[in-house]
PDB file of C-alpha atoms in Angstrom:
ATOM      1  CA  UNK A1486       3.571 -48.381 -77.633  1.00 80.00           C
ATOM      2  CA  UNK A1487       6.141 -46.168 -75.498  1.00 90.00           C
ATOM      3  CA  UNK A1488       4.119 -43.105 -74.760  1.00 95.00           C
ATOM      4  CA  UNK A1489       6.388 -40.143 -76.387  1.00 96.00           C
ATOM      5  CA  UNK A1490       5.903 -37.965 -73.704  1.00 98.00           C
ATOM      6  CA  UNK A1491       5.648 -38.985 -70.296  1.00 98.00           C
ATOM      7  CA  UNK A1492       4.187 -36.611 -67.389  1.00 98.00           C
ATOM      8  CA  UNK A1493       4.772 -37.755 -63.324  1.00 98.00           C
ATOM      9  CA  UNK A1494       3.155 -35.673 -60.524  1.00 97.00           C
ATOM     10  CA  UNK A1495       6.031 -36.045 -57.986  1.00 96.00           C
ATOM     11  CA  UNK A1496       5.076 -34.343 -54.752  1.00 96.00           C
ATOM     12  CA  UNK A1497       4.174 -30.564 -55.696  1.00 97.00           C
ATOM     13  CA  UNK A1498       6.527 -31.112 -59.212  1.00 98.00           C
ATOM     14  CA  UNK A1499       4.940 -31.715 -62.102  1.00 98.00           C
ATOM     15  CA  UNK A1500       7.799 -33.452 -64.333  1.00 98.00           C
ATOM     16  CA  UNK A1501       7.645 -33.990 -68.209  1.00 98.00           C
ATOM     17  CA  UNK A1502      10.035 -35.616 -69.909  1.00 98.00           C
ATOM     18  CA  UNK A1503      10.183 -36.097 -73.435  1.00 98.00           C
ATOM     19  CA  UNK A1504      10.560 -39.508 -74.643  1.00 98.00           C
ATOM     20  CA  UNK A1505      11.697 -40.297 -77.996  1.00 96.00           C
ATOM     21  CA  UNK A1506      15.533 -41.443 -77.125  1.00 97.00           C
ATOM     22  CA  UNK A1507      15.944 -43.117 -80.253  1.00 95.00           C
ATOM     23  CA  UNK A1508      15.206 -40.259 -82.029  1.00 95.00           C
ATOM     24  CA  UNK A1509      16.944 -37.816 -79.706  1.00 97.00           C
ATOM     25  CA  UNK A1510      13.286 -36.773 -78.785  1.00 97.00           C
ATOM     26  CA  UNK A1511      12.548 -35.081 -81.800  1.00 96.00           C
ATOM     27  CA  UNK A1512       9.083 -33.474 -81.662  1.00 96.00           C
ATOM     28  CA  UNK A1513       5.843 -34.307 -83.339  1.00 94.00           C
ATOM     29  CA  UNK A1514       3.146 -32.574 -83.559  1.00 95.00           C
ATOM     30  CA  UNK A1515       1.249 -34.861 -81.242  1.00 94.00           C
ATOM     31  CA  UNK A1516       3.857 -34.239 -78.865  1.00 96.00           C
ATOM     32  CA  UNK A1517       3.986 -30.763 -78.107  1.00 97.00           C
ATOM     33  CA  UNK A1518       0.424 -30.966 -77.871  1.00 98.00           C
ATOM     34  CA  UNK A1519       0.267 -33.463 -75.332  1.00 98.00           C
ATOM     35  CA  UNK A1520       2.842 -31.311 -73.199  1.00 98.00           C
ATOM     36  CA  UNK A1521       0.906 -28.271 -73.959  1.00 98.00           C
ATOM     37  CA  UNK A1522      -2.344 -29.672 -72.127  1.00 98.00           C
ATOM     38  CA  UNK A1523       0.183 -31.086 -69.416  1.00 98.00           C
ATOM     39  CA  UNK A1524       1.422 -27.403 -68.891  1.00 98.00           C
ATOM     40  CA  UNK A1525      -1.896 -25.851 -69.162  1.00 98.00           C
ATOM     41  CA  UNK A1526      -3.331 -28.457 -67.074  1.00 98.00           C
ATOM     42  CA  UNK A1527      -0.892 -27.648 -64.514  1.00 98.00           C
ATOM     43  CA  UNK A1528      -1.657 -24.357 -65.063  1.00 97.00           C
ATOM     44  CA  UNK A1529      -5.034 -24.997 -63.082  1.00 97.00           C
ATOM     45  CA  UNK A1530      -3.992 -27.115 -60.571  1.00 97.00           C
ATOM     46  CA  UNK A1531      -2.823 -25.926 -57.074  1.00 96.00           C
ATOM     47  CA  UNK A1532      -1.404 -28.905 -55.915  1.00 97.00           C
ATOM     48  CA  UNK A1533       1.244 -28.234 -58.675  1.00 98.00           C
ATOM     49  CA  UNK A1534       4.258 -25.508 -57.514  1.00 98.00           C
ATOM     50  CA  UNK A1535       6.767 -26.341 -59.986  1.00 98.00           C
ATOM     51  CA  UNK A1536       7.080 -27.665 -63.405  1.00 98.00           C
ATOM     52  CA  UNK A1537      10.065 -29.620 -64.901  1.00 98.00           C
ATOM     53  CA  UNK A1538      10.946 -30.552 -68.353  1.00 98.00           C
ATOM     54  CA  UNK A1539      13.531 -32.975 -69.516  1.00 98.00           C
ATOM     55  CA  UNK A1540      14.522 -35.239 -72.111  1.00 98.00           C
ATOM     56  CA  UNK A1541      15.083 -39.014 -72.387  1.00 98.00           C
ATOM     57  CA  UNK A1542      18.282 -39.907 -73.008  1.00 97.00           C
ATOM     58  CA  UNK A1543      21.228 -37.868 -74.531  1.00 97.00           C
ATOM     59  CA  UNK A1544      19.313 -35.089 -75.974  1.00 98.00           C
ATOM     60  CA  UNK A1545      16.675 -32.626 -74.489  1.00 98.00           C
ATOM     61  CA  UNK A1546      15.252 -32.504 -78.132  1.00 98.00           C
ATOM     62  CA  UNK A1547      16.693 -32.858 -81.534  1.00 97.00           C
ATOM     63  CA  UNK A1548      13.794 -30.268 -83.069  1.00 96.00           C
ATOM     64  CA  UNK A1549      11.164 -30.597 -85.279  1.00 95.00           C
ATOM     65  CA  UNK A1550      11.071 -34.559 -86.637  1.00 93.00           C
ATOM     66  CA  UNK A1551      12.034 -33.896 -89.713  1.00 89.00           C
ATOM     67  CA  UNK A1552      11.880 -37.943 -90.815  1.00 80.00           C
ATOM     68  CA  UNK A1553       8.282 -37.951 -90.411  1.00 65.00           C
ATOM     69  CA  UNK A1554       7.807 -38.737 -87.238  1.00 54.00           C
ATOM     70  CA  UNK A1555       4.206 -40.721 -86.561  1.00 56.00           C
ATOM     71  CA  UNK A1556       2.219 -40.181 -89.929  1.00 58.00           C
ATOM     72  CA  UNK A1557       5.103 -40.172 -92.148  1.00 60.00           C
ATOM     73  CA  UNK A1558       4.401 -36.258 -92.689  1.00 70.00           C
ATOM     74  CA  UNK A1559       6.864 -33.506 -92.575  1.00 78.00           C
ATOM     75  CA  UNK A1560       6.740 -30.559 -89.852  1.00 86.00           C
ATOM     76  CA  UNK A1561       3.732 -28.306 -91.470  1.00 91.00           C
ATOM     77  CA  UNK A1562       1.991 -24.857 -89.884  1.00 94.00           C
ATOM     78  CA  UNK A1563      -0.337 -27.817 -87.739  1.00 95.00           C
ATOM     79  CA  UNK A1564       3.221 -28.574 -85.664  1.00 95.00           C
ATOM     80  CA  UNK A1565       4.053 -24.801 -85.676  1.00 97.00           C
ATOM     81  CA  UNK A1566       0.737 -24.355 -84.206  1.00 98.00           C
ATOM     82  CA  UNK A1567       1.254 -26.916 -81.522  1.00 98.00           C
ATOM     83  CA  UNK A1568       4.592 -25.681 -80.745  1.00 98.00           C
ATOM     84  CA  UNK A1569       3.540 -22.066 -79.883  1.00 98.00           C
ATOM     85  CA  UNK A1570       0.566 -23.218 -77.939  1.00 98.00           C
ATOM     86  CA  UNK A1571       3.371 -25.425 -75.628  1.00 98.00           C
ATOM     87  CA  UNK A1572       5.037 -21.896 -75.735  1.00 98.00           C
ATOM     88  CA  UNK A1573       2.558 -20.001 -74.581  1.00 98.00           C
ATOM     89  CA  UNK A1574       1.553 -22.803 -71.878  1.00 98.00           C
ATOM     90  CA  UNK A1575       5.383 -21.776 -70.631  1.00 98.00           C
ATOM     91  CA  UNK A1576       5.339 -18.458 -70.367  1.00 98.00           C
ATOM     92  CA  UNK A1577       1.459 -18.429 -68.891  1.00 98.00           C
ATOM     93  CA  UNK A1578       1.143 -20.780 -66.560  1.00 98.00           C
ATOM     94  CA  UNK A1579       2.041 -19.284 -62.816  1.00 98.00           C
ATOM     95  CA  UNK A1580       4.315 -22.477 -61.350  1.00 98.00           C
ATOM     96  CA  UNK A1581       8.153 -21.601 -62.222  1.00 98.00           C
ATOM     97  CA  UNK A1582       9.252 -24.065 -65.199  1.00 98.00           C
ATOM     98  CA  UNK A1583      12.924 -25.341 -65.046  1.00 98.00           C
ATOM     99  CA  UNK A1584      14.535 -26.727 -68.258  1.00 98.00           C
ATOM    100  CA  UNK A1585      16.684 -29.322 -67.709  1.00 98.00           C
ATOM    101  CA  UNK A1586      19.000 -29.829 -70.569  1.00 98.00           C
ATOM    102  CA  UNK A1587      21.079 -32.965 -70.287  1.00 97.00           C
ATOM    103  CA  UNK A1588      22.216 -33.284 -73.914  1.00 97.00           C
ATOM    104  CA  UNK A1589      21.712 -30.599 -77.528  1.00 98.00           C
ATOM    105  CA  UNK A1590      18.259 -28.522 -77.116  1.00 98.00           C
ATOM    106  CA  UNK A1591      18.346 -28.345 -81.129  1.00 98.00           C
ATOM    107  CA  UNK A1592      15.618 -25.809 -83.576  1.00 97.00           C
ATOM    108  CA  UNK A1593      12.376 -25.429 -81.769  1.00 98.00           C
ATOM    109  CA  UNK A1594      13.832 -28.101 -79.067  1.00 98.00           C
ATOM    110  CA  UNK A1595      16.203 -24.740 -78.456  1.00 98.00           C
ATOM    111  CA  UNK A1596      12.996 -22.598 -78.105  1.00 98.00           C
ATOM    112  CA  UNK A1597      11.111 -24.683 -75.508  1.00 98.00           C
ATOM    113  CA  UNK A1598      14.320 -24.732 -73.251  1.00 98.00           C
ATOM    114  CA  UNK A1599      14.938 -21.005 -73.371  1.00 98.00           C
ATOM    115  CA  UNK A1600      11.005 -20.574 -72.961  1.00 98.00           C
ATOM    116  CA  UNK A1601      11.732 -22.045 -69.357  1.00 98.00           C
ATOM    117  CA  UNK A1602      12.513 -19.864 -66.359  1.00 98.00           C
ATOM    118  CA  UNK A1603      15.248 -21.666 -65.318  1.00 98.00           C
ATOM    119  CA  UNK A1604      17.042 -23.546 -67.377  1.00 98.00           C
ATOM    120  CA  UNK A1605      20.005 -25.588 -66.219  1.00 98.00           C
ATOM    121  CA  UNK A1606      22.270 -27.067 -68.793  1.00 98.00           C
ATOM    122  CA  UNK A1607      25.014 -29.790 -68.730  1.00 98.00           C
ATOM    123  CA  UNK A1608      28.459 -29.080 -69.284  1.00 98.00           C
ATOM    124  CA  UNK A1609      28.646 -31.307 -73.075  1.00 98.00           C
ATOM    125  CA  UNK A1610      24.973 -29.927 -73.845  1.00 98.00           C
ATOM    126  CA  UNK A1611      24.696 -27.113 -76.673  1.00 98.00           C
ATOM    127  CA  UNK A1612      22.103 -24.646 -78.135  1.00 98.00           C
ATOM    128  CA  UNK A1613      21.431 -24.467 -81.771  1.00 98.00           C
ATOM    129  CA  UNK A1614      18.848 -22.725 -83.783  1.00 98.00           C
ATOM    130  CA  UNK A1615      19.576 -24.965 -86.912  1.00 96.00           C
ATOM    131  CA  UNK A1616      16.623 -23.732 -89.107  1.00 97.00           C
ATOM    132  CA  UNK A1617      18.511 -22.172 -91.818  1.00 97.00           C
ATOM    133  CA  UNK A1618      20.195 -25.822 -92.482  1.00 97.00           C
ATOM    134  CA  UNK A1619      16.929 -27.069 -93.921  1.00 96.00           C
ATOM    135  CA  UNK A1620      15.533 -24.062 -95.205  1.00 97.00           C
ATOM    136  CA  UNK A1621      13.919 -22.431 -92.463  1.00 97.00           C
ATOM    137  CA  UNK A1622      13.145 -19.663 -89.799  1.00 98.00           C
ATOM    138  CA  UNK A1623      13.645 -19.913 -86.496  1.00 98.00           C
ATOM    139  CA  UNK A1624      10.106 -20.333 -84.787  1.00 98.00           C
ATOM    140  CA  UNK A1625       8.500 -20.973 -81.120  1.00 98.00           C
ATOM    141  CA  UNK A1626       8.899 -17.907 -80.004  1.00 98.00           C
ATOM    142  CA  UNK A1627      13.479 -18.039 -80.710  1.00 98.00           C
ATOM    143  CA  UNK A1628      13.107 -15.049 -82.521  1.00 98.00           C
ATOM    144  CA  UNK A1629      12.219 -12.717 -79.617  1.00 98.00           C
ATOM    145  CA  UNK A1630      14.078 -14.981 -76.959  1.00 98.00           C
ATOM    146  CA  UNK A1631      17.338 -15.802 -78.091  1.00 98.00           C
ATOM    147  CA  UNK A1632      17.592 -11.909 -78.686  1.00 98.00           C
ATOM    148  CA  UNK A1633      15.899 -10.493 -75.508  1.00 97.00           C
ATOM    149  CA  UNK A1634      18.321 -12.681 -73.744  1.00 97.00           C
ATOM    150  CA  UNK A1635      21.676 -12.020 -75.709  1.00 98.00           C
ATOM    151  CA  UNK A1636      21.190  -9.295 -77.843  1.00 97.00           C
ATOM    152  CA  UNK A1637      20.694  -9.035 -81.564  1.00 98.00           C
ATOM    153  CA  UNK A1638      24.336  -9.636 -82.924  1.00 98.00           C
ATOM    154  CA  UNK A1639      24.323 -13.206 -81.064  1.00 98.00           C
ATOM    155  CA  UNK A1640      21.114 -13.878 -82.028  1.00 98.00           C
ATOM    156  CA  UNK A1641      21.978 -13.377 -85.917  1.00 98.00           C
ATOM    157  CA  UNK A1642      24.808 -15.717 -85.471  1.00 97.00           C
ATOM    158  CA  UNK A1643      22.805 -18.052 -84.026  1.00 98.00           C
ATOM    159  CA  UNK A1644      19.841 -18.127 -86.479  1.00 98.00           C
ATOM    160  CA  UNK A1645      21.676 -17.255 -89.455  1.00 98.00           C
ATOM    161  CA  UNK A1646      25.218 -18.799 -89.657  1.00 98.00           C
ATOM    162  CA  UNK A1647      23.419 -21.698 -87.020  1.00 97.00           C
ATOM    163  CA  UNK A1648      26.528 -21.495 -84.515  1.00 97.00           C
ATOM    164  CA  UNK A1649      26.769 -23.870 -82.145  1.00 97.00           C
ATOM    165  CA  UNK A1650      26.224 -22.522 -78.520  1.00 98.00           C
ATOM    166  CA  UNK A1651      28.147 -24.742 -75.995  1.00 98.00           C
ATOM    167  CA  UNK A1652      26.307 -24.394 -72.789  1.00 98.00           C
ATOM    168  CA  UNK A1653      29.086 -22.768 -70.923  1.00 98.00           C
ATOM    169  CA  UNK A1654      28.981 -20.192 -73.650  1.00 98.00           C
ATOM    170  CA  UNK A1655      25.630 -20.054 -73.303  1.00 98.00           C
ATOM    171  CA  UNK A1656      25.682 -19.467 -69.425  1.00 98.00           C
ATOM    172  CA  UNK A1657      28.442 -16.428 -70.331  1.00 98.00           C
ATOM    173  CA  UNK A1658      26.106 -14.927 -72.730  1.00 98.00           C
ATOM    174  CA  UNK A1659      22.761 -15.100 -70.358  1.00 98.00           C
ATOM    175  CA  UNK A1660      20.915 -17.333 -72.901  1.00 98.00           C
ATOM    176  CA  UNK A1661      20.831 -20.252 -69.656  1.00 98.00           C
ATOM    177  CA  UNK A1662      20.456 -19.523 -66.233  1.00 98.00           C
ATOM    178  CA  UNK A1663      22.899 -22.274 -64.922  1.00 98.00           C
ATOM    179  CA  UNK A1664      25.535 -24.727 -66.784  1.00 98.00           C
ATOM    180  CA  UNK A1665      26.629 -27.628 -64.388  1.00 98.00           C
ATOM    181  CA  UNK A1666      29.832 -30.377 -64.646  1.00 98.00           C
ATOM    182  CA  UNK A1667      27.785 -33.308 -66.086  1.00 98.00           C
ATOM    183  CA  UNK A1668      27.994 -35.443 -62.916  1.00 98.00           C
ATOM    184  CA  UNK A1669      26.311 -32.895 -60.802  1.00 98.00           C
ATOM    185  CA  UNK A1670      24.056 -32.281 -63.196  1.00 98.00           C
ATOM    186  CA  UNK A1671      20.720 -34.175 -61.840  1.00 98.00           C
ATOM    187  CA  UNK A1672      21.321 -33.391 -58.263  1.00 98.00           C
ATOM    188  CA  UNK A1673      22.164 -29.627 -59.261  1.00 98.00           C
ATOM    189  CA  UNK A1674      18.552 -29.872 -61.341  1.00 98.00           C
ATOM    190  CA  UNK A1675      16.826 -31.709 -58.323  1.00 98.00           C
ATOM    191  CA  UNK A1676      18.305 -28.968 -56.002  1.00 98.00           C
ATOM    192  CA  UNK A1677      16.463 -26.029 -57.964  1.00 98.00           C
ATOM    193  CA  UNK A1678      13.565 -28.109 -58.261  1.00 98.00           C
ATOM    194  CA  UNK A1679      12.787 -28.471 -54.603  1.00 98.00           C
ATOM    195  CA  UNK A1680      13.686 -24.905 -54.151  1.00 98.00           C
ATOM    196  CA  UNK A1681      11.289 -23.656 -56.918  1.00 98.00           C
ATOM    197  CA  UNK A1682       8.927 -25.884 -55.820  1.00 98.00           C
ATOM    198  CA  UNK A1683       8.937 -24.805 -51.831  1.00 97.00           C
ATOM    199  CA  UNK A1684       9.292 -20.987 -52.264  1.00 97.00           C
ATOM    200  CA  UNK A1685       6.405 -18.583 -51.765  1.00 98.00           C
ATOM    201  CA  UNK A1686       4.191 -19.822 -55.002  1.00 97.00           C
ATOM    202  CA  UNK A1687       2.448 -16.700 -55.070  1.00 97.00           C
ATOM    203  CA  UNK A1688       5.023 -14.371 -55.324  1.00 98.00           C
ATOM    204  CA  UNK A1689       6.679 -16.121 -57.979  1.00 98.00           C
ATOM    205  CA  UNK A1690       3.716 -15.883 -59.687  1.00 98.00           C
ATOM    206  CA  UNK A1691       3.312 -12.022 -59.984  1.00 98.00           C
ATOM    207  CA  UNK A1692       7.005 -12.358 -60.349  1.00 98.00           C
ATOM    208  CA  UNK A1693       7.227 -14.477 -63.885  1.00 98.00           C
ATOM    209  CA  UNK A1694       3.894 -11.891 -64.708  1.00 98.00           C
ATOM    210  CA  UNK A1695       6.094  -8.741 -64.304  1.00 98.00           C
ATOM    211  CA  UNK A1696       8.987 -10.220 -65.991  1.00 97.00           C
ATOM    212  CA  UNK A1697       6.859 -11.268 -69.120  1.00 97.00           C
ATOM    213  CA  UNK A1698       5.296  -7.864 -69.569  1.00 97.00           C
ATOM    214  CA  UNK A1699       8.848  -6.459 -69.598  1.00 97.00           C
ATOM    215  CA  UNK A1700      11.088  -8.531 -71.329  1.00 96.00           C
ATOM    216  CA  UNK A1701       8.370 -10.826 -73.038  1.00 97.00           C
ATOM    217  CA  UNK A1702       5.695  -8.454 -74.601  1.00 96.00           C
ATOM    218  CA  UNK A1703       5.194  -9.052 -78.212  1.00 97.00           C
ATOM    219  CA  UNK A1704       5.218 -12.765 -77.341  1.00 98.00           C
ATOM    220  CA  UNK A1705       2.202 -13.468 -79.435  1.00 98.00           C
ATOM    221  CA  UNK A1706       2.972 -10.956 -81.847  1.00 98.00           C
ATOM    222  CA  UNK A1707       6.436 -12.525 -82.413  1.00 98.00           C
ATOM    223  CA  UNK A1708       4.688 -15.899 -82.757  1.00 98.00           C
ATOM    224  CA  UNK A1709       2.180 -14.929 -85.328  1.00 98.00           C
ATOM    225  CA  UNK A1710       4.818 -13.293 -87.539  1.00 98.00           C
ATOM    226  CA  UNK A1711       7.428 -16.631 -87.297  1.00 98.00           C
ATOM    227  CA  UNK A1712       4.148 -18.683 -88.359  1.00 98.00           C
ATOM    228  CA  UNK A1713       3.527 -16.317 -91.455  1.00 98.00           C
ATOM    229  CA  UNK A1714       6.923 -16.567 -92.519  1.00 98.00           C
ATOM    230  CA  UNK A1715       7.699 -20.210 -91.736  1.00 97.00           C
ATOM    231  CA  UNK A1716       4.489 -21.032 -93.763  1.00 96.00           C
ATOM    232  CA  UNK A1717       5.875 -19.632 -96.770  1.00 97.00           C
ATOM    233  CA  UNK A1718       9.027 -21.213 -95.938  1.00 97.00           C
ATOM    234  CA  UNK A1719       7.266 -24.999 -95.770  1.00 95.00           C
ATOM    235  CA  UNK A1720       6.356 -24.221 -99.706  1.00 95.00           C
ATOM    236  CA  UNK A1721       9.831 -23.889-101.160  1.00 96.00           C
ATOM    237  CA  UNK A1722      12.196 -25.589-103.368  1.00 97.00           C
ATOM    238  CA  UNK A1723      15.230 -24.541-100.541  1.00 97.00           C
ATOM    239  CA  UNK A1724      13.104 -26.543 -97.789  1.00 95.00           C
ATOM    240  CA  UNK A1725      12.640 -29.574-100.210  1.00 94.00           C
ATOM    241  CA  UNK A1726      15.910 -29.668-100.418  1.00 95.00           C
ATOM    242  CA  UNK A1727      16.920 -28.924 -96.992  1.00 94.00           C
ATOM    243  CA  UNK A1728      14.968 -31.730 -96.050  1.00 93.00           C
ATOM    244  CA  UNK A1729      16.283 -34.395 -98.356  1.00 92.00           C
ATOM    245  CA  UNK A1730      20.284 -33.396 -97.746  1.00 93.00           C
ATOM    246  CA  UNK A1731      19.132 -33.801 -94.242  1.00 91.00           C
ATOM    247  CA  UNK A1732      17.437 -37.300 -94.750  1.00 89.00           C
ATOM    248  CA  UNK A1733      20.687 -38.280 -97.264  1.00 92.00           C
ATOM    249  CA  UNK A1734      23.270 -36.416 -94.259  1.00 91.00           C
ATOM    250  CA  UNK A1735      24.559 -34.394 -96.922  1.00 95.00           C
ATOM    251  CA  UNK A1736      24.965 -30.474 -97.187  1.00 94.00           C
ATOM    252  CA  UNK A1737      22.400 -28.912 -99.016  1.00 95.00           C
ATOM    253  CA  UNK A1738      22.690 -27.441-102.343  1.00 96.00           C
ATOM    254  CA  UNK A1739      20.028 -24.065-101.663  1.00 96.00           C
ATOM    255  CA  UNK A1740      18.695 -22.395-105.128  1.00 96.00           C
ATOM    256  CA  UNK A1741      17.286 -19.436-103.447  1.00 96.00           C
ATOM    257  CA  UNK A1742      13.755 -20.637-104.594  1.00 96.00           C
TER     258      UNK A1742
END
């Protein structure tokens, strides 16, 4: 079987990329989990300066798999669970993490990307917290990122009327750190890499700490409540349906139950 994540030590980078093109690398549960322990891993590891994640094909991730993705189960508080423990992993480890988003970083697909520290988008790529479409919250961690980037008025639009966020718009806004013309994209992304991953390790370190306690400190807090909520959320009529329109590419018909 093709492994759906796949994780390269290259040099001092370590690189994941998420692999699932044909299903525009929507997650699993066993795959966040598998990049969690590749984060966390790297975490411990000095011979690791810089981590890098990426997506096969034309997506960075497509969200939760809402098809069933390996057991033929839907998304459930198990793949919320994995999700915020990738999260976490993100924001923890010391190594800088750069996002590369060649393609749509889609529901919690949106979330890892803007958990990054740098993350560097195509031109044609776009942000969208799509949750509401099938019922849902936003969860790994969106609801204290997109806003602590942008501000609460974009974040509503984003969560609630699930606007598409081109990823020059994004760039304007400050969700992204970088948005490059699609042909520059990988040696723009390679560029940052090596710099990221040859700059004074420590001191980016004590950096990324700093900047979590300031922007980032109800991180867990935020996390706890979005798995509360979402949880209640997985038991309703509106998410039933949500899920078939999705599987029937249909608009939903939402009862408010």
């Amino acid at each position: 079987m093709t492994p759906p994540i796949l994780v390269k030590h290259d040099g001092y980078v370590l690189r994941i990329t998420f692999n699932r093109p044909e299903r525009l690398n929507a997650f699993t549960t066993g795959m966040l989990t598998l990049a969690a322990e590749a984060v966390e891993a790297a975490g411990e590891d000095p011979g690791v300066r810089a981590v890098v994640l990426a997506g096969a094909g034309r997506a960075f991730s497509a969200g939760a798999d809402l098809a069933g993705g390996e057991t033929g189960e839907l998304p459930g508080t198990d793949t919320i669970d994995a999700a915020n423990r990738l999260i976490l992993a993100l924001r923890r480890t010391p190594q800088p993490v750069l996002a590369a988003v060649g393609g749509p970083a889609v529901g919690v697909g949106c979330s890892v990307a803007l958990a990054a520290d740098v993350t560097v988008a195509q031109e044609s790529a776009y942000f969208l917290l799509a949750f509401a479409d099938v019922g849902l919250m936003p969860d790994g961690g969106a609801t204290l990122l997109v806003p602590a980037a942008v501000g609460r008025a974009r974040a509503v639009r984003m969560a609630l009327l699930t606007e598409r966020v081109p990823a020059a718009l994004a760039a304007d806004w400050g969700l992204i750190t970088h948005v490059v013309p699609d042909d520059a994209f990988d040696n723009e992304v390679e560029r940052l890499t090596r710099r990221l991953a040859h700059g004074p390790t420590q001191a980016f370190a004590r950096t990324k700490h700093a900047l979590n306690a300031s922007s980032l400190p109800r991180l867990e807090d935020t996390l706890a409540v979005e798995r509360r909520g979402q949880a209640q959320l997985f038991t309703t009529a509106d998410f039933a349906e949500g899920v078939t329109s999705f599987r029937e590419k249909r608009r939903p018909e939402f009862s408010g139950k």
